[in-house]
CSV table of C-alpha atoms in Angstrom, one decimal:
chain,number,residue,atom,x,y,z
A,1,MET,CA,29.4,34.4,33.6
A,2,THR,CA,32.7,33.2,35.1
A,3,ALA,CA,32.8,29.5,35.9
A,4,SER,CA,33.4,28.5,39.5
A,5,LYS,CA,36.7,27.1,40.6
A,6,PRO,CA,35.4,23.6,41.3
A,7,LEU,CA,33.8,23.5,37.9
A,8,VAL,CA,37.1,24.6,36.2
A,9,GLN,CA,39.0,22.0,38.2
A,10,PHE,CA,36.4,19.3,37.2
A,11,LEU,CA,36.6,20.1,33.5
A,12,HIS,CA,40.4,20.1,33.6
A,13,GLN,CA,40.4,16.7,35.3
A,14,GLN,CA,38.0,15.2,32.8
A,15,GLN,CA,40.2,16.2,29.9
A,16,GLY,CA,43.2,14.2,31.0
A,17,PHE,CA,41.4,11.7,33.3
A,18,ILE,CA,44.0,12.5,36.1
A,19,HIS,CA,43.7,11.5,39.7
A,20,SER,CA,41.0,13.4,41.5
A,21,SER,CA,39.9,13.8,45.1
A,22,ARG,CA,36.4,14.8,43.9
A,23,PRO,CA,33.9,12.0,44.7
A,24,ALA,CA,32.4,10.3,41.7
A,25,VAL,CA,28.7,10.9,41.2
A,26,ALA,CA,27.3,7.5,40.3
A,27,GLY,CA,24.1,6.8,38.3
A,28,HIS,CA,22.3,3.8,37.0
A,29,LEU,CA,21.4,2.2,33.7
A,30,VAL,CA,17.9,2.8,32.3
A,31,ARG,CA,18.2,1.4,28.8
A,32,VAL,CA,20.4,-0.9,26.7
A,33,VAL,CA,20.0,-0.9,22.9
A,34,GLY,CA,22.5,-3.0,21.0
A,35,LEU,CA,25.9,-1.9,22.3
A,36,THR,CA,24.7,1.5,23.5
A,37,LEU,CA,24.1,1.9,27.3
A,38,GLU,CA,22.0,4.8,28.6
A,39,ALA,CA,22.3,6.0,32.1
A,40,THR,CA,21.0,8.8,34.3
A,41,GLY,CA,22.2,10.4,37.5
A,42,CYS,CA,25.9,10.5,36.4
A,43,SER,CA,28.0,13.6,36.2
A,44,ALA,CA,30.4,12.7,33.4
A,45,ALA,CA,31.9,14.5,30.4
A,46,ILE,CA,32.2,13.3,26.8
A,47,GLY,CA,35.2,10.9,26.7
A,48,GLN,CA,34.9,10.1,30.4
A,49,PRO,CA,35.5,6.4,31.2
A,50,CYS,CA,33.0,4.8,33.5
A,51,SER,CA,32.6,1.5,35.4
A,52,VAL,CA,29.4,-0.4,34.9
A,53,GLU,CA,28.3,-3.2,37.3
A,54,THR,CA,27.2,-6.5,35.8
A,55,ALA,CA,26.4,-9.9,37.1
A,56,ARG,CA,29.9,-11.0,36.0
A,57,GLY,CA,31.8,-8.1,37.5
A,58,ASN,CA,32.5,-4.5,36.4
A,59,ILE,CA,33.1,-3.6,32.8
A,60,MET,CA,34.5,-0.3,31.4
A,61,ALA,CA,32.5,2.0,29.1
A,62,GLU,CA,33.1,5.5,27.8
A,63,VAL,CA,30.7,8.4,27.4
A,64,VAL,CA,30.1,9.1,23.7
A,65,GLY,CA,27.1,11.4,23.9
A,66,PHE,CA,24.1,12.6,26.0
A,67,ALA,CA,20.5,13.8,25.6
A,68,ASN,CA,18.9,15.9,28.4
A,69,GLU,CA,19.8,14.0,31.6
A,70,ARG,CA,20.8,10.8,29.9
A,71,ILE,CA,24.3,9.9,29.0
A,72,PHE,CA,25.2,7.4,26.2
A,73,LEU,CA,28.0,5.0,26.9
A,74,MET,CA,29.8,2.6,24.6
A,75,PRO,CA,31.3,-0.4,26.4
A,76,LYS,CA,34.9,-1.5,25.9
A,77,ASP,CA,34.0,-5.1,26.8
A,78,ASP,CA,31.2,-7.6,26.3
A,79,VAL,CA,27.8,-6.4,27.7
A,80,SER,CA,26.5,-9.8,28.7
A,81,GLY,CA,25.5,-9.8,32.4
A,82,VAL,CA,24.3,-6.2,32.4
A,83,VAL,CA,21.1,-5.8,34.4
A,84,PRO,CA,18.5,-3.1,34.6
A,85,GLY,CA,19.4,-0.3,37.1
A,86,ALA,CA,23.1,-1.4,37.2
A,87,LYS,CA,25.3,1.1,38.9
A,88,VAL,CA,27.4,3.4,36.6
A,89,THR,CA,30.4,5.1,38.3
A,90,PRO,CA,32.7,7.7,36.5
A,91,LEU,CA,36.4,6.8,36.8
A,92,LEU,CA,38.1,10.0,38.0
A,93,ASN,CA,41.5,8.3,38.6
A,94,TYR,CA,41.9,6.7,35.2
A,95,LYS,CA,45.5,7.4,34.1
A,96,GLY,CA,45.3,6.6,30.5
A,97,VAL,CA,47.8,4.8,28.1
A,98,PRO,CA,51.3,4.2,29.7
A,99,LEU,CA,53.9,6.1,27.7
A,100,SER,CA,57.6,5.1,28.1
A,101,MET,CA,60.5,3.5,26.3
A,102,ASN,CA,59.4,0.2,27.9
A,103,LEU,CA,56.7,0.0,25.2
A,104,LEU,CA,59.3,-1.2,22.8
A,105,GLY,CA,58.8,-4.9,22.0
A,106,ARG,CA,55.3,-5.0,23.6
A,107,VAL,CA,51.8,-5.7,22.4
A,108,ILE,CA,49.0,-3.7,23.9
A,109,ASP,CA,45.3,-3.1,23.3
A,110,GLY,CA,43.5,0.1,22.5
A,111,VAL,CA,43.6,1.4,26.1
A,112,GLY,CA,47.2,0.3,26.8
A,113,THR,CA,46.5,-3.0,28.5
A,114,PRO,CA,49.3,-5.5,27.7
A,115,LEU,CA,48.3,-8.5,25.6
A,116,ASP,CA,51.6,-10.4,25.5
A,117,GLY,CA,51.6,-11.8,29.0
A,118,LYS,CA,54.8,-9.9,30.0
A,119,GLY,CA,53.2,-8.0,32.9
A,120,PRO,CA,52.5,-4.3,33.3
A,121,ILE,CA,54.4,-1.6,31.5
A,122,ALA,CA,56.4,0.6,33.8
A,123,ALA,CA,55.8,4.3,32.9
A,124,SER,CA,55.9,7.6,34.7
A,125,GLN,CA,53.9,9.3,32.0
A,126,PHE,CA,50.3,8.6,31.0
A,127,GLY,CA,48.0,10.2,28.5
A,128,GLY,CA,44.6,10.1,26.9
A,129,THR,CA,44.2,9.7,23.1
A,130,LYS,CA,43.7,13.3,22.2
A,131,ALA,CA,46.7,15.6,21.7
A,132,ARG,CA,46.8,19.3,21.0
A,133,PRO,CA,47.4,19.9,17.2
A,134,ILE,CA,50.8,21.2,16.2
A,135,ASN,CA,50.7,24.7,14.7
A,136,PRO,CA,51.3,24.0,10.9
A,137,LEU,CA,53.7,26.9,10.7
A,138,HIS,CA,55.9,25.3,13.4
A,139,ARG,CA,56.3,22.0,11.6
A,140,ARG,CA,59.6,21.4,9.9
A,141,PRO,CA,59.3,20.9,6.1
A,142,ILE,CA,59.8,17.5,4.6
A,143,LYS,CA,63.3,17.5,3.2
A,144,GLN,CA,64.8,14.1,3.8
A,145,PRO,CA,63.9,10.7,2.3
A,146,LEU,CA,63.1,7.8,4.6
A,147,ASP,CA,64.4,4.3,3.7
A,148,VAL,CA,61.6,1.7,4.0
A,149,GLY,CA,63.6,-1.2,2.7
A,150,VAL,CA,61.4,-1.8,-0.4
A,151,ARG,CA,63.0,-1.1,-3.7
A,152,ALA,CA,59.8,-0.2,-5.6
A,153,ILE,CA,58.9,2.4,-3.0
A,154,ASN,CA,62.5,3.7,-2.4
A,155,SER,CA,63.1,4.3,-6.1
A,156,ILE,CA,59.8,5.1,-7.8
A,157,LEU,CA,57.7,6.3,-4.9
A,158,THR,CA,60.2,7.8,-2.6
A,159,VAL,CA,58.8,8.6,0.9
A,160,GLY,CA,60.0,11.6,2.9
A,161,LYS,CA,60.4,11.8,6.7
A,162,GLY,CA,57.1,13.1,8.0
A,163,GLN,CA,55.0,12.1,5.0
A,164,ARG,CA,51.6,10.5,5.3
A,165,MET,CA,50.9,7.8,2.7
A,166,GLY,CA,47.9,5.7,1.9
A,167,LEU,CA,48.1,2.1,1.0
A,168,PHE,CA,45.1,1.3,-1.1
A,169,ALA,CA,44.1,-2.3,-1.8
A,170,GLY,CA,41.3,-4.8,-1.6
A,171,SER,CA,41.5,-7.9,0.6
A,172,GLY,CA,44.2,-10.5,0.1
A,173,VAL,CA,46.6,-8.7,-2.1
A,174,GLY,CA,49.6,-8.4,0.3
A,175,LYS,CA,49.0,-5.4,2.5
A,176,SER,CA,50.2,-7.0,5.7
A,177,VAL,CA,53.2,-8.5,4.0
A,178,LEU,CA,54.3,-5.2,2.6
A,179,LEU,CA,53.8,-3.6,6.1
A,180,GLY,CA,56.0,-6.3,7.5
A,181,MET,CA,58.7,-5.7,4.9
A,182,MET,CA,58.8,-2.0,5.9
A,183,THR,CA,59.0,-2.7,9.6
A,184,ARG,CA,62.1,-4.9,9.0
A,185,GLY,CA,63.8,-2.7,6.4
A,186,THR,CA,63.0,0.9,7.5
A,187,ALA,CA,65.7,3.2,8.7
A,188,ALA,CA,63.3,4.8,11.3
A,189,ASP,CA,64.3,4.5,14.9
A,190,VAL,CA,60.9,3.1,16.1
A,191,VAL,CA,58.0,1.4,14.4
A,192,VAL,CA,54.5,1.7,15.8
A,193,VAL,CA,52.0,-0.8,14.3
A,194,GLY,CA,48.2,-0.5,14.7
A,195,LEU,CA,46.3,-3.7,13.8
A,196,VAL,CA,42.7,-2.5,13.8
A,197,GLY,CA,39.7,-4.7,12.8
A,198,GLU,CA,41.9,-7.6,11.6
A,199,ARG,CA,41.3,-11.3,12.2
A,200,GLY,CA,42.8,-12.5,15.5
A,201,ARG,CA,44.8,-15.1,13.5
A,202,GLU,CA,46.3,-12.4,11.4
A,203,VAL,CA,47.4,-10.4,14.5
A,204,LYS,CA,49.3,-13.4,15.8
A,205,GLU,CA,50.8,-14.2,12.4
A,206,PHE,CA,51.9,-10.6,11.8
A,207,ILE,CA,53.7,-10.5,15.2
A,208,ASP,CA,55.4,-13.9,15.0
A,209,GLU,CA,56.0,-14.5,11.3
A,210,ILE,CA,56.0,-11.2,9.4
A,211,LEU,CA,57.4,-8.9,12.1
A,212,GLY,CA,59.8,-11.4,13.6
A,213,GLU,CA,62.0,-11.0,16.7
A,214,GLU,CA,64.3,-8.4,15.0
A,215,GLY,CA,61.4,-6.2,13.9
A,216,LYS,CA,59.6,-6.7,17.2
A,217,ALA,CA,62.5,-5.4,19.3
A,218,ARG,CA,62.1,-1.8,18.0
A,219,SER,CA,58.3,-1.9,17.5
A,220,VAL,CA,55.2,-1.4,19.5
A,221,VAL,CA,52.1,-3.2,18.4
A,222,ILE,CA,48.6,-2.0,19.2
A,223,ALA,CA,46.0,-4.8,18.5
A,224,ALA,CA,42.3,-4.3,18.3
A,225,PRO,CA,41.0,-7.3,16.4
A,226,ALA,CA,37.6,-7.6,14.6
A,227,ASP,CA,35.8,-9.2,17.6
A,228,VAL,CA,36.3,-6.3,20.0
A,229,SER,CA,33.8,-3.5,20.5
A,230,PRO,CA,33.8,-0.6,18.0
A,231,LEU,CA,35.0,1.7,20.8
A,232,MET,CA,38.1,-0.5,21.2
A,233,ARG,CA,38.7,-0.4,17.5
A,234,LEU,CA,38.4,3.3,17.5
A,235,LYS,CA,40.8,3.6,20.5
A,236,GLY,CA,43.2,1.2,18.8
A,237,CYS,CA,43.9,3.7,16.0
A,238,GLU,CA,44.1,6.7,18.3
A,239,THR,CA,46.4,5.0,20.8
A,240,ALA,CA,48.7,4.0,18.0
A,241,VAL,CA,49.0,7.6,17.0
A,242,GLN,CA,49.5,8.7,20.6
A,243,VAL,CA,52.3,6.2,21.1
A,244,ALA,CA,54.0,7.4,17.9
A,245,GLU,CA,53.6,11.0,19.2
A,246,TYR,CA,55.4,10.1,22.4
A,247,PHE,CA,58.4,8.7,20.6
A,248,ARG,CA,58.4,11.6,18.2
A,249,ASP,CA,58.5,14.0,21.2
A,250,GLN,CA,61.7,12.1,22.4
A,251,GLY,CA,63.4,13.3,19.2
A,252,LEU,CA,63.1,9.9,17.4
A,253,ASP,CA,62.0,9.2,13.8
A,254,VAL,CA,58.9,7.0,13.9
A,255,LEU,CA,57.3,4.8,11.2
A,256,LEU,CA,53.6,4.5,12.0
A,257,LEU,CA,51.7,1.7,10.2
A,258,ILE,CA,47.9,1.6,10.7
A,259,ASP,CA,46.0,-1.3,9.2
A,260,SER,CA,43.4,-0.1,8.5
A,261,ILE,CA,42.0,3.4,8.6
A,262,THR,CA,38.9,2.0,7.0
A,263,ARG,CA,38.1,-0.1,10.1
A,264,TYR,CA,38.6,3.1,12.1
A,265,ALA,CA,35.9,4.8,10.0
A,266,GLN,CA,33.6,1.8,10.3
A,267,ALA,CA,34.0,1.8,14.1
A,268,GLN,CA,33.1,5.5,14.2
A,269,ARG,CA,30.1,4.8,12.0
A,270,GLU,CA,28.9,2.1,14.4
A,271,ILE,CA,29.2,4.4,17.4
A,272,ALA,CA,27.7,7.5,15.7
A,273,LEU,CA,24.7,5.6,14.3
A,274,ALA,CA,24.1,4.0,17.7
A,275,VAL,CA,23.8,7.3,19.4
A,276,GLY,CA,21.5,8.8,16.8
A,277,GLU,CA,23.7,10.6,14.3
A,278,PRO,CA,22.1,10.6,10.8
A,279,PRO,CA,23.8,8.7,8.0
A,280,ALA,CA,25.2,10.4,5.0
A,281,THR,CA,27.4,8.9,2.2
A,282,LYS,CA,27.0,5.1,2.1
A,283,GLY,CA,25.8,5.1,5.7
A,284,TYR,CA,28.8,7.0,7.0
A,285,PRO,CA,27.8,9.9,9.3
A,286,PRO,CA,29.4,13.4,9.0
A,287,SER,CA,31.5,12.8,12.1
A,288,VAL,CA,33.6,10.1,10.3
A,289,PHE,CA,34.8,12.7,7.7
A,290,ALA,CA,35.7,15.0,10.5
A,291,LYS,CA,37.7,12.4,12.5
A,292,LEU,CA,39.7,11.2,9.5
A,293,PRO,CA,41.7,14.4,8.9
A,294,ALA,CA,42.0,14.9,12.7
A,295,LEU,CA,43.7,11.5,13.0
A,296,VAL,CA,45.9,11.9,9.9
A,297,GLU,CA,47.1,15.4,10.8
A,298,ARG,CA,48.6,14.2,14.1
A,299,ALA,CA,51.4,12.5,12.1
A,300,GLY,CA,54.2,14.4,10.3
A,301,ASN,CA,57.3,16.3,11.3
A,302,GLY,CA,57.4,17.9,14.7
A,303,SER,CA,58.8,21.2,15.7
A,304,GLY,CA,62.0,22.2,17.4
A,305,ASN,CA,63.9,19.2,18.7
A,306,GLN,CA,61.0,16.8,18.0
A,307,GLY,CA,61.4,13.9,15.6
A,308,SER,CA,59.1,12.8,12.9
A,309,ILE,CA,56.2,10.5,12.3
A,310,THR,CA,56.1,8.9,8.8
A,311,ALA,CA,52.7,7.2,8.5
A,312,PHE,CA,51.3,4.6,6.2
A,313,TYR,CA,47.5,4.1,6.5
A,314,THR,CA,46.0,1.1,4.7
A,315,VAL,CA,42.7,1.8,3.0
A,316,LEU,CA,40.4,-1.1,2.1
A,317,SER,CA,38.8,-0.6,-1.2
A,318,GLU,CA,35.5,-2.5,-1.2
A,319,GLY,CA,35.3,-4.5,-4.4
A,320,ASP,CA,38.6,-2.9,-5.4
A,321,ASP,CA,36.7,0.3,-5.9
A,322,LEU,CA,39.1,3.3,-5.4
A,323,GLN,CA,36.1,5.6,-5.4
A,324,ASP,CA,34.8,4.2,-2.1
A,325,PRO,CA,33.8,7.2,0.2
A,326,ILE,CA,36.6,6.5,2.7
A,327,ALA,CA,39.2,5.8,0.0
A,328,ASP,CA,38.2,9.1,-1.7
A,329,ALA,CA,38.3,11.1,1.5
A,330,SER,CA,41.6,9.6,2.6
A,331,ARG,CA,43.3,10.2,-0.8
A,332,ALA,CA,42.4,13.9,-0.5
A,333,ILE,CA,44.1,14.4,2.9
A,334,LEU,CA,47.2,12.2,2.4
A,335,ASP,CA,50.5,13.1,0.9
A,336,GLY,CA,50.3,10.4,-1.7
A,337,HIS,CA,49.0,6.9,-2.2
A,338,ILE,CA,50.4,3.4,-3.1
A,339,VAL,CA,47.9,1.2,-5.0
A,340,LEU,CA,48.2,-2.6,-4.7
A,341,SER,CA,46.9,-4.3,-7.8
A,342,ARG,CA,44.9,-7.6,-7.6
A,343,ALA,CA,45.9,-8.4,-11.2
A,344,LEU,CA,49.6,-8.2,-10.2
A,345,SER,CA,48.9,-10.2,-7.1
A,346,ASP,CA,47.1,-12.9,-9.0
A,347,ALA,CA,50.1,-13.0,-11.4
A,348,GLY,CA,52.5,-13.7,-8.6
A,349,HIS,CA,54.1,-10.2,-8.7
A,350,PHE,CA,55.0,-9.2,-5.2
A,351,PRO,CA,54.9,-6.6,-3.8
A,352,ALA,CA,51.9,-5.9,-6.0
A,353,VAL,CA,52.6,-2.2,-6.3
A,354,ASP,CA,50.9,-0.6,-9.3
A,355,VAL,CA,53.4,2.2,-10.0
A,356,GLU,CA,51.2,3.6,-12.8
A,357,LYS,CA,48.4,4.5,-10.3
A,358,SER,CA,50.6,5.3,-7.3
A,359,ILE,CA,52.2,8.6,-6.5
A,360,SER,CA,54.3,10.3,-3.8
A,361,ARG,CA,53.5,14.0,-3.6
A,362,VAL,CA,56.6,15.0,-1.7
A,363,MET,CA,59.1,13.0,-3.8
A,364,PRO,CA,60.2,16.1,-5.7
A,365,ALA,CA,61.2,17.7,-2.4
A,366,VAL,CA,63.4,14.8,-1.2
A,367,THR,CA,65.1,13.6,-4.3
A,368,SER,CA,67.4,14.9,-7.0
A,369,ILE,CA,66.4,15.9,-10.5
A,370,GLU,CA,68.3,12.8,-11.9
A,371,HIS,CA,66.4,10.5,-9.6
A,372,GLN,CA,63.0,12.0,-10.6
A,373,GLN,CA,63.9,11.7,-14.3
A,374,MET,CA,64.8,8.0,-13.9
A,375,ALA,CA,61.6,7.3,-11.9
A,376,ARG,CA,59.5,9.1,-14.5
A,377,SER,CA,61.1,7.1,-17.3
A,378,VAL,CA,60.2,3.8,-15.6
A,379,LYS,CA,56.6,4.9,-15.0
A,380,GLN,CA,56.3,6.1,-18.6
A,381,LEU,CA,57.6,2.8,-20.0
A,382,TYR,CA,55.4,0.8,-17.6
A,383,ALA,CA,52.3,2.9,-18.5
A,384,SER,CA,53.0,2.5,-22.3
A,385,TYR,CA,53.1,-1.2,-22.0
A,386,GLN,CA,50.0,-1.5,-19.8
A,387,GLN,CA,47.9,0.7,-22.2
A,388,SER,CA,48.8,-1.6,-25.1
A,389,LYS,CA,49.0,-4.8,-23.3
A,390,ASP,CA,45.9,-6.4,-24.9
A,391,LEU,CA,47.1,-5.5,-28.4
A,392,ILE,CA,50.5,-7.0,-27.8
A,393,ALA,CA,49.0,-10.1,-26.3
A,394,ILE,CA,46.9,-10.9,-29.4
A,395,GLY,CA,49.6,-9.9,-31.8
A,396,ALA,CA,47.8,-6.8,-33.2
A,397,TYR,CA,50.7,-4.5,-32.5
A,398,VAL,CA,53.3,-4.1,-35.3
A,399,ARG,CA,56.8,-3.3,-34.1
A,400,GLY,CA,58.1,0.0,-35.3
A,401,SER,CA,54.7,1.8,-35.0
A,402,ASP,CA,55.7,3.4,-31.7
A,403,PRO,CA,59.4,3.7,-30.6
A,404,GLN,CA,58.4,4.3,-27.0
A,405,LEU,CA,56.3,1.2,-26.9
A,406,ASP,CA,59.0,-0.8,-28.7
A,407,LYS,CA,61.4,0.2,-25.9
A,408,ALA,CA,58.8,-0.6,-23.2
A,409,ILE,CA,58.3,-4.1,-24.7
A,410,GLY,CA,62.0,-4.8,-24.6
A,411,MET,CA,62.4,-3.5,-21.1
A,412,MET,CA,59.3,-4.9,-19.4
A,413,PRO,CA,61.0,-8.2,-18.2
A,414,ASN,CA,63.7,-6.1,-16.5
A,415,ILE,CA,61.2,-3.6,-15.1
A,416,ASN,CA,59.1,-6.4,-13.6
A,417,ARG,CA,62.2,-8.0,-12.0
A,418,PHE,CA,63.1,-4.6,-10.6
A,419,LEU,CA,59.7,-4.0,-9.1
A,420,GLN,CA,59.6,-7.4,-7.4
A,421,GLN,CA,61.2,-8.3,-4.1
A,422,GLY,CA,61.1,-11.2,-1.7
A,423,MET,CA,59.2,-10.6,1.5
A,424,HIS,CA,62.3,-11.3,3.7
A,425,ASP,CA,64.7,-9.2,1.5
A,426,VAL,CA,65.7,-5.7,2.6
A,427,ILE,CA,67.0,-3.4,-0.1
A,428,THR,CA,68.4,-0.1,1.2
A,429,TYR,CA,67.7,3.3,-0.3
A,430,ASP,CA,71.2,3.6,-1.8
A,431,ASP,CA,71.0,0.1,-3.3
A,432,SER,CA,67.5,0.9,-4.7
A,433,LEU,CA,68.9,4.0,-6.4
A,434,GLN,CA,71.8,2.1,-7.8
A,435,ALA,CA,69.5,-0.5,-9.3
A,436,LEU,CA,67.3,2.2,-10.7
A,437,SER,CA,70.3,3.8,-12.4
A,438,ASN,CA,71.3,0.5,-13.9
A,439,LEU,CA,67.8,-0.1,-15.2
A,440,VAL,CA,67.4,3.4,-16.8
A,441,PRO,CA,70.7,5.4,-16.8
A,442,PRO,CA,70.2,9.1,-16.1
A,443,ALA,CA,70.1,11.3,-19.2
A,444,ARG,CA,73.2,13.3,-19.8
A,445,SER,CA,73.0,17.0,-20.5
A,446,ASN,CA,74.4,18.4,-23.7
A,447,GLY,CA,77.1,20.3,-21.8
A,448,ALA,CA,78.4,17.1,-20.1
């Protein structure tokens, strides 16, 4: 059966939340359980924003599911003041997140509302948080390295423009500091930072101290701290990706930093369980493992004249367990991972990058053979020393037993100095390569 013209127009309008002359069909609340609101009488689609009347004024909520004639809504604000039978009105004129170059230097929340007190953001283009996927055959291949200003990454774990990397670590080992180092030192045109589920104090410190004025001038920060609703935390990640897509579509190279994708998964878990989805692995419902690749795949190189989105997603390892369900699922869909070691952090080694457990899967496509050989030599020496570290510490190793280990013991002080870097230091890609060449000169061929 062919859908009627009004129905087609209605569905089209719901997808982008564009202005509509169609009157909103309001309903009323019949049940509130936890953060889930249930309403009847509304004509609203999944993802439709709605206004809910409360004793304190209206709050916004979004449709996240339905059952028979009831729709389930997740609020974007505090639900205190909600009363039985409160009026629920679909918002047909909701424009979405403002998208323009005026976003640079601004701090917004998950739905695009400014948080920095600088007034509204002028924009002629608005959008929701869901974009049409790029045909994988239309994407440009990753062929160029991206300078991130961190020597350990530039030299040993080289990142390509359009690559998606995971930053795996427990709490308190320097994730935010490393992200700040990359925002200041990267060669990307624009930096988009999504701070999702973090403490409010950390958001302020990251913007003022770690990001700084120079980094902030070419950055957009999307903040959804831990005390906001799970819907706003979910929107925080998706809005960060959409803002990055906007700048990519302008032909710019974007560095996207999301801290953290684990909080995104936890927010989706809260929403899905609240509307009745059954739990699976460690309480995570199946929808979480469908949303993760959908979010990650939006980054990468564009097609035609589009730019690129190089993304770093931090993954919180509960109890430093790299086999956590979210960590395991993320590692499978990303183009490499950087592991931050608590042991290195406790020893004062910053950034605490464990080069033995980290890998960049596209490094062979963006570096020369000589560069790869030098990086491999450092990783081999580092691994040899770490595997025999306990024997060396107690004096059980006899020099001369293993020439490779003897070399590693002699070079470890230099390797450790090479891998460390001050949080305010910026080391370019070329300088990183030169330092690597000085540490382990490239092997000469017999015909040289």
